[in-house]
Structures are given as C-alpha cells and as structure tokens.
Short mmCIF file of C-alpha atoms and ligand atoms in Angstrom, two decimals:
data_model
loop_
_atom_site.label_atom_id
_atom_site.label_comp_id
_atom_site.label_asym_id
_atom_site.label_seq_id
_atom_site.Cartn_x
_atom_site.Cartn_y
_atom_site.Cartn_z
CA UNK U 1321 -2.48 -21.42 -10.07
CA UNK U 1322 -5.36 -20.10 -8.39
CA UNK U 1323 -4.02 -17.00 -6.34
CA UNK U 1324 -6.14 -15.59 -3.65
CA UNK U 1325 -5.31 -11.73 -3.04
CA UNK U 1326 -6.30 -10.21 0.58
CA UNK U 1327 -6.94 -6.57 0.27
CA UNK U 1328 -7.16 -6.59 -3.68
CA UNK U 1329 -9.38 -3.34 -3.41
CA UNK U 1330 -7.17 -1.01 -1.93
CA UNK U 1331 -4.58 1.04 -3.51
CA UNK U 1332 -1.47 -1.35 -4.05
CA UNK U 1333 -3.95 -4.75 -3.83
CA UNK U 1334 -5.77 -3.35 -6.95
CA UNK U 1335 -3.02 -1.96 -9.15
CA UNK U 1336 -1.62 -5.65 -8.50
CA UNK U 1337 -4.56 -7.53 -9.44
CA UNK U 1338 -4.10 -5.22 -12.56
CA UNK U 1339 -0.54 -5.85 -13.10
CA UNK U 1340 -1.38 -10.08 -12.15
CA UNK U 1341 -4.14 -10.47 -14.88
CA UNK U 1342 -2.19 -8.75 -17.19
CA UNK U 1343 1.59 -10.29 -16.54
CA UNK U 1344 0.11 -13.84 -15.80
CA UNK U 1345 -3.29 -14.84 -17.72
CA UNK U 1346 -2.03 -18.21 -16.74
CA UNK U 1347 -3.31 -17.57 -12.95
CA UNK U 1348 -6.49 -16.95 -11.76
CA UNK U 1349 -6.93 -14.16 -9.06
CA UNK U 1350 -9.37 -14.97 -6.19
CA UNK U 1351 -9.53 -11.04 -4.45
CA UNK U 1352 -10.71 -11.70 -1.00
CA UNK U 1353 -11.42 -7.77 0.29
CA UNK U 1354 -13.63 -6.47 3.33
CA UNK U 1355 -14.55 -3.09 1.52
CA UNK U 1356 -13.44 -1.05 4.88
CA UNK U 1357 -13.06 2.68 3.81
CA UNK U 1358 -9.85 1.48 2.24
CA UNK U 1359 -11.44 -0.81 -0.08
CA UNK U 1360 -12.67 0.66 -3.15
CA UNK U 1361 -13.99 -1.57 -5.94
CA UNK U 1362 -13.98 1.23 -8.20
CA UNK U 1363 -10.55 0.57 -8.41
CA UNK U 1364 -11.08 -2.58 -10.22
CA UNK U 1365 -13.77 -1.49 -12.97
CA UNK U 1366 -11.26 -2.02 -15.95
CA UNK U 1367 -10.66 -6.03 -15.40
CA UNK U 1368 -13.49 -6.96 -13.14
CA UNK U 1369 -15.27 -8.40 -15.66
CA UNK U 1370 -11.87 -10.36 -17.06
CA UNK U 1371 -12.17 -14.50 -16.70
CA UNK U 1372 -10.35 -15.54 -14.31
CA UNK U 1373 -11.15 -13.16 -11.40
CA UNK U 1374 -13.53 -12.87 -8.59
CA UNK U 1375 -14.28 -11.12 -6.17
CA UNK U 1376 -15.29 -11.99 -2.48
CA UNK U 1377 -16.59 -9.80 -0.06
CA UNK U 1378 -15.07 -10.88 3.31
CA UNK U 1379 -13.01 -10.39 6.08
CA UNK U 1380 -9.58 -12.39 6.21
CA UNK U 1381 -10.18 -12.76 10.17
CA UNK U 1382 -12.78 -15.11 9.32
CA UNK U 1383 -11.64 -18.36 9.39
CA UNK U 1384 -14.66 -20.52 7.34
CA UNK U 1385 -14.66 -18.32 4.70
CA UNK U 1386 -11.40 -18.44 3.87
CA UNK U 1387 -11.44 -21.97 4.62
CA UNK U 1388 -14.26 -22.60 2.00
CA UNK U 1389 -12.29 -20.52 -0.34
CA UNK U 1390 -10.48 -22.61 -3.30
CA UNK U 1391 -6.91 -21.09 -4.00
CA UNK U 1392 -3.30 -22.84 -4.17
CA UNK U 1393 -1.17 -19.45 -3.11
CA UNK U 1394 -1.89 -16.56 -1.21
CA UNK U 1395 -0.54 -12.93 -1.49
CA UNK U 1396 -1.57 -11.04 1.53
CA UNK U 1397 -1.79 -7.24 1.03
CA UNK U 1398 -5.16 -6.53 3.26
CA UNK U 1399 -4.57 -4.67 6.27
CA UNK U 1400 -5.37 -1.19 7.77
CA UNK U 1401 -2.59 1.02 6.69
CA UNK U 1402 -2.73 4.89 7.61
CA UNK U 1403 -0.68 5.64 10.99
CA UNK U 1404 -3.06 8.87 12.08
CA UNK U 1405 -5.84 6.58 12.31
CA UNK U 1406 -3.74 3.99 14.07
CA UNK U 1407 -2.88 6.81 17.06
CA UNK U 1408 -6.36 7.53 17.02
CA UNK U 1409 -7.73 3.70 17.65
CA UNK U 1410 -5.22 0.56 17.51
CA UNK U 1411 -7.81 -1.76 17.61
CA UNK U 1412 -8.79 -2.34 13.74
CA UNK U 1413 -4.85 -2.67 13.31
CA UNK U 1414 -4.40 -5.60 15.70
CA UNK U 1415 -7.60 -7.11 14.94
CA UNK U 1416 -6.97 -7.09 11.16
CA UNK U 1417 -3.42 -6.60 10.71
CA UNK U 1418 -2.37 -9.28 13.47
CA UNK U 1419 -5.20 -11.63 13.74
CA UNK U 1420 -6.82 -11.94 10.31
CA UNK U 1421 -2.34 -12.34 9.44
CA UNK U 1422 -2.89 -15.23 11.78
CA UNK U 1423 -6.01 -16.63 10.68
CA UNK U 1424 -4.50 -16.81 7.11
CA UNK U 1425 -1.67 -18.39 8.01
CA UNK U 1426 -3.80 -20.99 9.68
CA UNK U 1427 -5.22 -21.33 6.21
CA UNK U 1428 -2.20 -21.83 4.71
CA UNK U 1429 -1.07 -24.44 7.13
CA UNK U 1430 -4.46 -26.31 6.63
CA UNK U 1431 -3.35 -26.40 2.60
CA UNK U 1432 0.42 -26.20 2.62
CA UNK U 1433 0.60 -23.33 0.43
CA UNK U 1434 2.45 -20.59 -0.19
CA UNK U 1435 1.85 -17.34 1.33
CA UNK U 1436 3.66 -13.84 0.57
CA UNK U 1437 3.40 -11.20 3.13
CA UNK U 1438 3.17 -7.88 1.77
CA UNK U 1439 5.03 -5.58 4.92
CA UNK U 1440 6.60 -2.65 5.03
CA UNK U 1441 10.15 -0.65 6.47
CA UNK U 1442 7.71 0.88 9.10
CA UNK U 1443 8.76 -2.16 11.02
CA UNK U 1444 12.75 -1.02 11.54
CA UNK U 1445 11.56 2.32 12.74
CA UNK U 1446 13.62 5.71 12.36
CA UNK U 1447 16.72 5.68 10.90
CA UNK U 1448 19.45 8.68 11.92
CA UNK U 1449 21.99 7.06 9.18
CA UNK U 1450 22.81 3.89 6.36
CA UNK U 1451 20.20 1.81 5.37
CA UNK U 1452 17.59 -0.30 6.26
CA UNK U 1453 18.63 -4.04 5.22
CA UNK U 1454 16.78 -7.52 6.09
CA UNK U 1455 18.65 -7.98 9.17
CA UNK U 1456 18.01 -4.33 10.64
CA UNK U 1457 16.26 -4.66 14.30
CA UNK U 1458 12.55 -4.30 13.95
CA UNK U 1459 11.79 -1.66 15.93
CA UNK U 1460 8.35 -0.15 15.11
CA UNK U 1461 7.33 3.24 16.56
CA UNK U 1462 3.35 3.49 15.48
CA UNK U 1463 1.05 1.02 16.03
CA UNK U 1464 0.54 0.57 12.49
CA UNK U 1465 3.92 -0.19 12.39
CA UNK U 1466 4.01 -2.62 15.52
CA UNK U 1467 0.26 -4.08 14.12
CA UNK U 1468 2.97 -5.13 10.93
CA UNK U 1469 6.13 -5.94 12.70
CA UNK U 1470 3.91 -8.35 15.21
CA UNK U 1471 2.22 -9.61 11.79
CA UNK U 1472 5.83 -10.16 10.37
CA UNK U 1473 6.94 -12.16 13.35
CA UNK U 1474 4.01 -14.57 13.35
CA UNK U 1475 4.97 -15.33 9.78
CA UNK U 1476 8.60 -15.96 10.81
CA UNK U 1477 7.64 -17.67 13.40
CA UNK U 1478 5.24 -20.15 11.31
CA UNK U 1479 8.36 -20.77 9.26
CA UNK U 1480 10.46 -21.71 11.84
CA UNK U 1481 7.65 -23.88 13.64
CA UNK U 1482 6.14 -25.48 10.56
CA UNK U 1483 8.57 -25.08 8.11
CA UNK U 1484 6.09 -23.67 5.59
CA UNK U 1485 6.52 -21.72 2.35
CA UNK U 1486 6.32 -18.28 3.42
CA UNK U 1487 7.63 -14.84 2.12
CA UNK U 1488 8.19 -11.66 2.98
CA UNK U 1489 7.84 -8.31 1.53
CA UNK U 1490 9.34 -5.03 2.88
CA UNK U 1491 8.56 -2.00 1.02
CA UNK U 1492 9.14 1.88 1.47
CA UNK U 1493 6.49 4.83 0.77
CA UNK U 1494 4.47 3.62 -2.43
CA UNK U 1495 2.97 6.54 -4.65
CA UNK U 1496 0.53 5.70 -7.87
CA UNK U 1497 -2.54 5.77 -9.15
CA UNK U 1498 -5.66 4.65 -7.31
CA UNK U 1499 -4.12 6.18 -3.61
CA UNK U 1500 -6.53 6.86 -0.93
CA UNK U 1501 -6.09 10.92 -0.84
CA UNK U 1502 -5.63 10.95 3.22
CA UNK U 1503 -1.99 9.60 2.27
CA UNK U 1504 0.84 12.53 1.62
CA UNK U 1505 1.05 12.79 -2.36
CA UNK U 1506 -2.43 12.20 -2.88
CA UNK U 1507 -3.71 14.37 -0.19
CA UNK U 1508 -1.27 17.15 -1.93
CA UNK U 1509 -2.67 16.71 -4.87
CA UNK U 1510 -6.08 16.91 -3.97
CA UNK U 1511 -6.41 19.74 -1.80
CA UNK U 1512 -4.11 22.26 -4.14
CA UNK U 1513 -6.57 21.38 -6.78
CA UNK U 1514 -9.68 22.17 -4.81
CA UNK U 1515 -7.33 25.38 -3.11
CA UNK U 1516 -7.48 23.23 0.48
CA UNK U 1517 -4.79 23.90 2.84
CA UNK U 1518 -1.73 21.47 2.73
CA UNK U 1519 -0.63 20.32 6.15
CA UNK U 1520 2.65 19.48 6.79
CA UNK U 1521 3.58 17.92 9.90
CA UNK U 1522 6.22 19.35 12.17
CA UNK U 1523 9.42 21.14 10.13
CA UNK U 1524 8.68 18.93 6.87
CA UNK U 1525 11.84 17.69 7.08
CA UNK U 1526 11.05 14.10 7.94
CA UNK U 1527 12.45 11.60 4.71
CA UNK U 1528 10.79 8.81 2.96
CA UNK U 1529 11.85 6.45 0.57
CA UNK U 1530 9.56 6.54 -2.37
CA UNK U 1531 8.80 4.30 -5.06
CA UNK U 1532 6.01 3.76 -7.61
CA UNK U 1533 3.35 1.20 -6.98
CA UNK U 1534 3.96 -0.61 -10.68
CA UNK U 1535 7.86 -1.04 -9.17
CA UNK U 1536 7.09 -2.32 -5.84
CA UNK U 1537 4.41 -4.64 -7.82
CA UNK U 1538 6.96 -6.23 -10.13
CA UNK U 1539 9.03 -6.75 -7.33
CA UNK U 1540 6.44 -8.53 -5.26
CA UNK U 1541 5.54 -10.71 -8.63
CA UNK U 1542 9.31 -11.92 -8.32
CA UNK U 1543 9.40 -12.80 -4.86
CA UNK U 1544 6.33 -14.64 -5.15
CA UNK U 1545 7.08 -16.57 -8.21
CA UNK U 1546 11.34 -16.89 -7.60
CA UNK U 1547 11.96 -16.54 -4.29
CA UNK U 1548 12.50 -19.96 -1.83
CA UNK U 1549 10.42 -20.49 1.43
CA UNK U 1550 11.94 -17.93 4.34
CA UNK U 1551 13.31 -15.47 2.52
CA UNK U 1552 12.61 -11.99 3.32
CA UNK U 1553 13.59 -8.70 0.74
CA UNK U 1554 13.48 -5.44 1.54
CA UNK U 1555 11.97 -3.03 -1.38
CA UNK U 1556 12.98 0.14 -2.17
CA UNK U 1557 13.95 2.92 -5.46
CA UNK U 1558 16.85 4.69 -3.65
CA UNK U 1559 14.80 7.29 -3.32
CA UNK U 1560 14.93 9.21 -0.24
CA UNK U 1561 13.05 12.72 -0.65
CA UNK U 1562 12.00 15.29 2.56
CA UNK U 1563 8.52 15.56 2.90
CA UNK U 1564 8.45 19.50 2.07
CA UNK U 1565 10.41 19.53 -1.04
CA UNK U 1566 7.97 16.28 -2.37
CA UNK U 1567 5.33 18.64 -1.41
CA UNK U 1568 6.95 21.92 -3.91
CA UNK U 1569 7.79 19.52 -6.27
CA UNK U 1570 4.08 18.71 -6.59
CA UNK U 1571 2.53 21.89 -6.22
CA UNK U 1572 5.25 23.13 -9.21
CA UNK U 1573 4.31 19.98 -11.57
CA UNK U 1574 0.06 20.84 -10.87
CA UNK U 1575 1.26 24.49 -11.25
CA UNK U 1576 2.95 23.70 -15.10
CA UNK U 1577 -0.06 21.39 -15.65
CA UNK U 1578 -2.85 23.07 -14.52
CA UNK U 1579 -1.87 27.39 -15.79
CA UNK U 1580 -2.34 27.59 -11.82
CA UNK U 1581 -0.34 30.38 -10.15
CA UNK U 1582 2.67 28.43 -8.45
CA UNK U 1583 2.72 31.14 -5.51
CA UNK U 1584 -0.72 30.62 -4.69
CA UNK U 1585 -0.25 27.12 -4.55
CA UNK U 1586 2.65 27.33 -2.46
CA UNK U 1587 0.79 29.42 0.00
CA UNK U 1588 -1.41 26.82 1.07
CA UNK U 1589 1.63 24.80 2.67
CA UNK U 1590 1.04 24.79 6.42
CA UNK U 1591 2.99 24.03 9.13
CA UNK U 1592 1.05 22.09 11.91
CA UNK U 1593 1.62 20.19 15.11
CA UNK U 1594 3.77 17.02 14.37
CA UNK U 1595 2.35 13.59 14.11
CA UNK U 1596 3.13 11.45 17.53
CA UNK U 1597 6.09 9.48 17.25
CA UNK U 1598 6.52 10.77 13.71
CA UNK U 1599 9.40 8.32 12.40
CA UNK U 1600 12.38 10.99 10.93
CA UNK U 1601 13.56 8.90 8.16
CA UNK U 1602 13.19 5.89 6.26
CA UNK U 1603 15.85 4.38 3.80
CA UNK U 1604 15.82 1.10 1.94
CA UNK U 1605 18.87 -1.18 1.09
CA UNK U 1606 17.30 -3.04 -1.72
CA UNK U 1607 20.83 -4.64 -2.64
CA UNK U 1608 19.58 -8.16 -2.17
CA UNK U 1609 16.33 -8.13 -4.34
CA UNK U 1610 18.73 -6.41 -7.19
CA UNK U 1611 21.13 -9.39 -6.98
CA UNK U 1612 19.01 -12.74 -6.12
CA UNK U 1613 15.86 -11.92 -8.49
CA UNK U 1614 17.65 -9.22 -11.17
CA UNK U 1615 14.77 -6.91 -9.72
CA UNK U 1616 15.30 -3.05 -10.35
CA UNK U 1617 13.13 0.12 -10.25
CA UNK U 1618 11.92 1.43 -13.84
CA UNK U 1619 9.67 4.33 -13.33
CA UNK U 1620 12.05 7.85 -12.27
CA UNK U 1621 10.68 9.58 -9.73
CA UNK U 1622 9.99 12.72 -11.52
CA UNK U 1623 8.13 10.97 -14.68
CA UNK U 1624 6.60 9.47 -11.89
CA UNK U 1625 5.20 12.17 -9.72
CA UNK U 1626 4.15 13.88 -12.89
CA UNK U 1627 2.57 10.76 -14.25
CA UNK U 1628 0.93 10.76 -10.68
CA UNK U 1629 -0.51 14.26 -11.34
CA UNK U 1630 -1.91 13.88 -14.35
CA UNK U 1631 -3.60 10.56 -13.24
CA UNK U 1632 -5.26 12.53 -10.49
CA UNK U 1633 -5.71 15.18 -12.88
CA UNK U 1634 -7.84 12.85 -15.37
CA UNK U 1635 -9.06 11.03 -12.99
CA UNK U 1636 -10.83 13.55 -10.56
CA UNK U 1637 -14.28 11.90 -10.40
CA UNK U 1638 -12.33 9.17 -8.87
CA UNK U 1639 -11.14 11.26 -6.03
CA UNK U 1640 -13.96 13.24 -5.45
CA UNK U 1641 -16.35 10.32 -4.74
CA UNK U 1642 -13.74 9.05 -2.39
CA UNK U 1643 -13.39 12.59 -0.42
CA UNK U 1644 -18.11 12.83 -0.84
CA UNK U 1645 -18.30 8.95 0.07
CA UNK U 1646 -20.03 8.63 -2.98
CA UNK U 1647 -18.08 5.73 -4.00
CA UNK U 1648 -20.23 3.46 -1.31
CA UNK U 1649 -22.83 4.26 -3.28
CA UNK U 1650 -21.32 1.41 -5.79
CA UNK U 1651 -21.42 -1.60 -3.33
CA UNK U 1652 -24.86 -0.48 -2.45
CA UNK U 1653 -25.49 -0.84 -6.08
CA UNK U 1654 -23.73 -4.21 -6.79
CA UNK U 1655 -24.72 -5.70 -2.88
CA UNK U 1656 -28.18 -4.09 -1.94
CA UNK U 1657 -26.59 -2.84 1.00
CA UNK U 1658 -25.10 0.38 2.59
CA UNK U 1659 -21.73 -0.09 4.36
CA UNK U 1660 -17.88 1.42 4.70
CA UNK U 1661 -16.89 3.12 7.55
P1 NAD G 1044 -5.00 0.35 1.63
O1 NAD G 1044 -5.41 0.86 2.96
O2 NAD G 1044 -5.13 1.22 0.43
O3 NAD G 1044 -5.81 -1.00 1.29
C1 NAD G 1044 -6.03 -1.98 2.25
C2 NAD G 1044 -7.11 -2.92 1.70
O4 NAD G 1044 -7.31 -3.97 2.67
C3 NAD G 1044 -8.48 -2.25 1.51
O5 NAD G 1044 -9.03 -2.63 0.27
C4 NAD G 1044 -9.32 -2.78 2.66
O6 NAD G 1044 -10.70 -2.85 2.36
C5 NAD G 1044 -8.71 -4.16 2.85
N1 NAD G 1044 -8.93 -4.69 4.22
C6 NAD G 1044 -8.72 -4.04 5.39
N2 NAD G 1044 -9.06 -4.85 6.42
C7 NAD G 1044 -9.46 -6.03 5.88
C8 NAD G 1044 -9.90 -7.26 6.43
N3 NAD G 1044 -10.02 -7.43 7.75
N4 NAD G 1044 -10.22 -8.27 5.60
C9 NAD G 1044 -10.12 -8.11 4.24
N5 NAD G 1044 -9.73 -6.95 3.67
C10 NAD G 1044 -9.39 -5.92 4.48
O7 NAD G 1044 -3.50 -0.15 1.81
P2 NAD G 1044 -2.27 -0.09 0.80
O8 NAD G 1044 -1.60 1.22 0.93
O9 NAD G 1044 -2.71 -0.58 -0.51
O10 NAD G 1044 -1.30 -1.18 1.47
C11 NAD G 1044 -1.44 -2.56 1.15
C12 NAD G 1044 -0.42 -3.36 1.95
O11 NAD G 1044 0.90 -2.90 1.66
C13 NAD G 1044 -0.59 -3.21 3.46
O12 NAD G 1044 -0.33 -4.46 4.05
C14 NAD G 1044 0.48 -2.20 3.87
O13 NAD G 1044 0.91 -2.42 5.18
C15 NAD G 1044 1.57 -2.52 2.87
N6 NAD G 1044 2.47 -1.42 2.49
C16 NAD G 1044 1.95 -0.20 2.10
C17 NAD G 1044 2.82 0.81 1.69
C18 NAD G 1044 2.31 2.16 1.23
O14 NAD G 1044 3.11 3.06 1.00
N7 NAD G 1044 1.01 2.35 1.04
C19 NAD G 1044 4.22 0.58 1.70
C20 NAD G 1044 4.69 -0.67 2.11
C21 NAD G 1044 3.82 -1.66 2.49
O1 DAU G 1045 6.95 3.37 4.57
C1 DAU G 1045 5.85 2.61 4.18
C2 DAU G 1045 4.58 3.19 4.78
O2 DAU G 1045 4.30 4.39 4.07
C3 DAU G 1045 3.41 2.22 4.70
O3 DAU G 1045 3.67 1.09 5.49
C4 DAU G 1045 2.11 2.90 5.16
O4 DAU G 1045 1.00 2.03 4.96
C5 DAU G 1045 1.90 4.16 4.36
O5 DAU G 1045 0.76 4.84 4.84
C6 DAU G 1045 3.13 5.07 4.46
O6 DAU G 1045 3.27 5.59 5.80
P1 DAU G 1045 3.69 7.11 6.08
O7 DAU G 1045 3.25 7.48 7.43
O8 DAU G 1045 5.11 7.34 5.72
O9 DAU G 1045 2.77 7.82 4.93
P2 DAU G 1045 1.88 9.14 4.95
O10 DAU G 1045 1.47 9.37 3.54
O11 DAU G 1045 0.82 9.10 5.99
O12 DAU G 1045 2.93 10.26 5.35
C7 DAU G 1045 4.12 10.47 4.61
C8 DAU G 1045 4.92 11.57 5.31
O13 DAU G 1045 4.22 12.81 5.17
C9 DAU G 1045 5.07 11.35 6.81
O14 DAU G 1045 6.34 11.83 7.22
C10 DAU G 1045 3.97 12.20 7.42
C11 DAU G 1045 3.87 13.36 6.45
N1 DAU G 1045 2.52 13.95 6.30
C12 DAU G 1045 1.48 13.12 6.00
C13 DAU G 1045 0.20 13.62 5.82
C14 DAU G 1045 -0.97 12.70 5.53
C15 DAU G 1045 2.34 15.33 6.39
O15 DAU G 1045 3.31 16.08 6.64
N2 DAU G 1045 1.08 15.83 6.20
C16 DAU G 1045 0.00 15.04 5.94
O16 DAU G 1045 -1.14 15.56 5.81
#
C-alpha cells in the first residue's frame, strides 16, 4: 500500500512515519506536510533517506495537489494543535483543521480509500467524573478542540452520506520524543534545564490523561490496519496525572539526572493566570480498543517520563534550534527558500 501521511513532520506524524517504515517495510509512506512552525523535518533525518518514503511539501487544503498525489490510504495527523495559540487566533485551526479535513476527505471520496482520522478527547470537553468513552457528548471548550470536534463530524458525516471507509482516532495527552517544547512536559523540561521559569496555569491541579507517543502509535497502526469502516476508539494509558505533580515529578527525574539541586529546580514553578476555558480534567475509557484489536499500553509512565528526559537530555541541539528558529535554517537548505511562521 502506498500510505499518504498529513502532518508527518510534527511530533506524533514523525515518530509514526518512524514506527510505519519500521513495523511495515511492506508500505510505502507518502508524508504530505506544510512545514508550519509545527513541522520540523529534522524530525525525520534518521529514515528520510529510507526507500519507500517521500516527502511533499504542501498544504492538505489544497485540493490539486493532493489530487495529483498517488496513495491508496490516508492517515491524517496534520493539523494545528496547541490551544494558547488557538485563543489567540482561530483562524489557522478552522482553515487547516476543518477545511484541509474536508478537502481530504474529498480526496478520498474521489479514490474510495481509506482514511484514519487522527483526533483527540479535547472533543468531549471537561470531565467532573467516569470516563470518557466513544459515545460521550462532544462537547469541545477551545477552539482547538471545536476546530477537531467540527473535523470529527465531517468525517462522520461522510460515512453516513457516502458510506466510505473512514476511522477515527481519539487520543489523550501524548508525551515523547521529538515534542514541540511550547507543550507542558517538553516546555518543563526545557526551561529547568536552561533555569527558565516554569508556568503553571491556575492551581495546577487540572488532570490529563497521558500516554507515550510509541503507545498511541501502535494503537493507531491497529485501527488502521484491523478496524472496519465507522468505527471510532478512544485511546488512552489509564493514566490520569495533575499537572503540578507531572511537573515535580520532572523537575526530580532532571534533578537525579542532571547533579542539579532539586530545590532550585522546584523554585522556578510559577503560578500564573489560568488559561481561558482551561478544560479541568480529561480521562480515557480505552476498554473497547483493549477488547476489539487486543491493543494495550507498554511503556509505564515513569520509565517513560524518564526516558523522555534523557531524550531531551541527549538531544538538546534538537531543542535549542527549535526555541533559536534555527531549525528553518534546514528547509532553507534543502528548498532555497526561507519560511515557517
Ligand atoms: P504538531 O503540531 O506537532 O504537528 C502538526 C503537523 O501538521 C506539523 O508538522 C505541521 O507542519 C503540519 N501541518 C499543519 N497544518 C498543515 C496543513 N495545512 N497542511 C499540511 N500540514 C500541516 O501536532 P501533534 O501534537 O503531532 O498532533 C498530531 C495530531 O494528533 C493532530 O491532529 C492532533 O490534533 C492530534 N492529537 C494530538 C495529541 C497530543 O497530545 N499532541 C493528542 C491527541 C491527538
Ligand atoms: O488531550 C489531547 C490534547 O493534548 C491534544 O489534542 C493537543 O493537541 C495537545 O496540545 C494537548 O492539549 P493540552 O492543552 O492538554 O496540552 P498542553 O501541553 O498545552 O497543556 C497540558 C496541561 O498543562 C494543561 O492543563 C495546561 C497546562 N499548562 C500548559 C503549558 C504549556 C501549564 O500549566 N503551563 C504551561 O506552560
């Protein structure tokens, strides 16, 4: 099968394009990526090169290219996916996250192919108690999160309409290698290690549900390759965890790691004015993945996080040419050209 992958350049796109070429040499990978700030394609350095993947430069809301584009499948990860910068301007979110959503399921009509749609729990909202499950209201509270639930009901309702082979995905709070450090764990990570203030938004008390990337990967490979046309699984480790004791846990793990002086590190935790409709709690039921497709979380959240650190850790050029911009500098290499943003 020839797979195109939207959004193959950002955090979870590339560590799946990793985990694809690796689990499945028998597909080729066509990752279709607009290189917004997101997009990063020194993510990719390791298997770029590999046969049986290419990379395009392009926008999914454009409908020839995509159309000109030879693939038999499509799993759609690209979107715009921070909520501060959604509160700040909505308009890349609907434009990418509902349109180009649209466009490609155009596409997919055109070829009758299937398409999985990578989502998120953002879509159900807060949650004062139980778990999320597939049939849980959607009831988004950023636009991020309504950019995704309107993206989600455009799929459904392509399904319905056309009876096509579509799929989706709803994950919790991924955490990994490769993260974009203006998300929670990396953003942790990166200012205690350049002694950067740590904000924490409101009382730190609001919950996520976190799993690691390679987890929520595998579970996307088995949707896309088991599950039949309609169905929708929620994703999740059981994992629920309050934003300020994540936060100690990390600064204790760089602390052990690093020789750094835990105290200091836990004196750059500051409180600070809560995020806008800051969701309390997130919790996925991910019962029905576990029995249909035998799918179940294999990375602990500890050896995780401390996997985590020591990624960021090794990795530190990575980060800091995200945080200077320098990374750009390696499309303007490969492209001739100057662009991000
Ligand atoms: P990310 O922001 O790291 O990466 C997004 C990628 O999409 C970038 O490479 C960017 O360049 C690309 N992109 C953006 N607009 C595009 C466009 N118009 N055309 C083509 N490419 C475009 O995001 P992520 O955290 O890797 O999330 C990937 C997907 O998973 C998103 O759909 C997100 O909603 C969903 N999700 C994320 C999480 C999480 O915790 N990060 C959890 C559940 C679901
Ligand atoms: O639940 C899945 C979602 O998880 C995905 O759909 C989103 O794409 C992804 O960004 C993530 O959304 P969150 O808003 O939960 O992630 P973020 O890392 O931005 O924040 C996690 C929690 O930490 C949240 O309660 C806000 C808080 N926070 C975040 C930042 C960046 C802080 O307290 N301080 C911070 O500086």
């Amino acid at each position: 099968m020839n797979i195109l992958v939207t959004g193959g350049a950002g955090f979870i796109g590339s560590n799946f394009v990793r985990h694809l070429l690796a689990a499945h040499p028998e597909h080729s990978i066509v990752n279709l990526d607009k290189l917004t700030y997101a997009g990063n394609l020194e993510n990719l350095t390791d298997v770029e090169h590999l046969p049986g993947y290419t990379f395009i430069r392009g926008d999914i809301c454009d409908r020839d290219l995509i159309g000109s584009l030879d693939f038999d499948a499509i799993v759609h990860f690209a979107a715009e996916s921070h909520v501060d910068r959604s509160i700040l301007d909505s308009s890349p979110f609907l434009q990418t996250n509902v349109i180009g959503t649209a466009t490609l399921l155009e596409a997919a009509r055109e070829r009758c192919c299937r398409m999985l749609h990578v989502s998120t729990d953002e879509v159900y909202g807060s949650l004062p108690q139980g778990l999320f499950t597939e049939a849980s209201l959607i009831s988004p509270n950023s636009p991020y999160a309504a950019s995704k639930a309107s993206s989600d009901l455009l799929v459904r309702a392509y399904h319905e309409t056309y009876g096509m082979d579509l799929l989706i995905t709803r994950c919790s709070n991924n955490y990994g290698p490769y993260q974009f450090p203006e998300k929670l764990i990396p953003l942790v990570i990166s200012h205690a290690l350049q002694g950067k203030t740590i904000p924490v938004y409101g009382d730190g008390q609001n919950v996520r549900d976190w799993i690691h990337v390679a987890d929520h990967n595998r579970a996307v490979d088995l949707v896309f390759h088991h599950a039949k046309a309609g169905d929708v699984y929620n994703i999740g480790a059981r994992n629920e965890q309050k934003n300020i004791d994540i936060i100690k846990t990390l600064l204790a793990v760089i602390a052990k790691k690093t020789g750094r002086d835990r105290e200091g590190l836990f004196r750059l935790i500051t409180f600070v004015k809560d995020r806008p409709g800051h969701d309390r709690r997130y919790a996925i039921d991910p019962a029905k993945i576990e029995t249909d497709l035998s799918w179940k979380p294999e990375i602990p959240f500890d050896q995780g996080l401390s996997d985590t650190v020591a990624w960021y850790l090794e990795n530190r050029s990575w980060w800091e040419r995200v945080i200077s911009g320098a990374y750009l500098e390696y499309y303007r290499l490969q492209y001739g050209e100057r662009f991000g943003g």
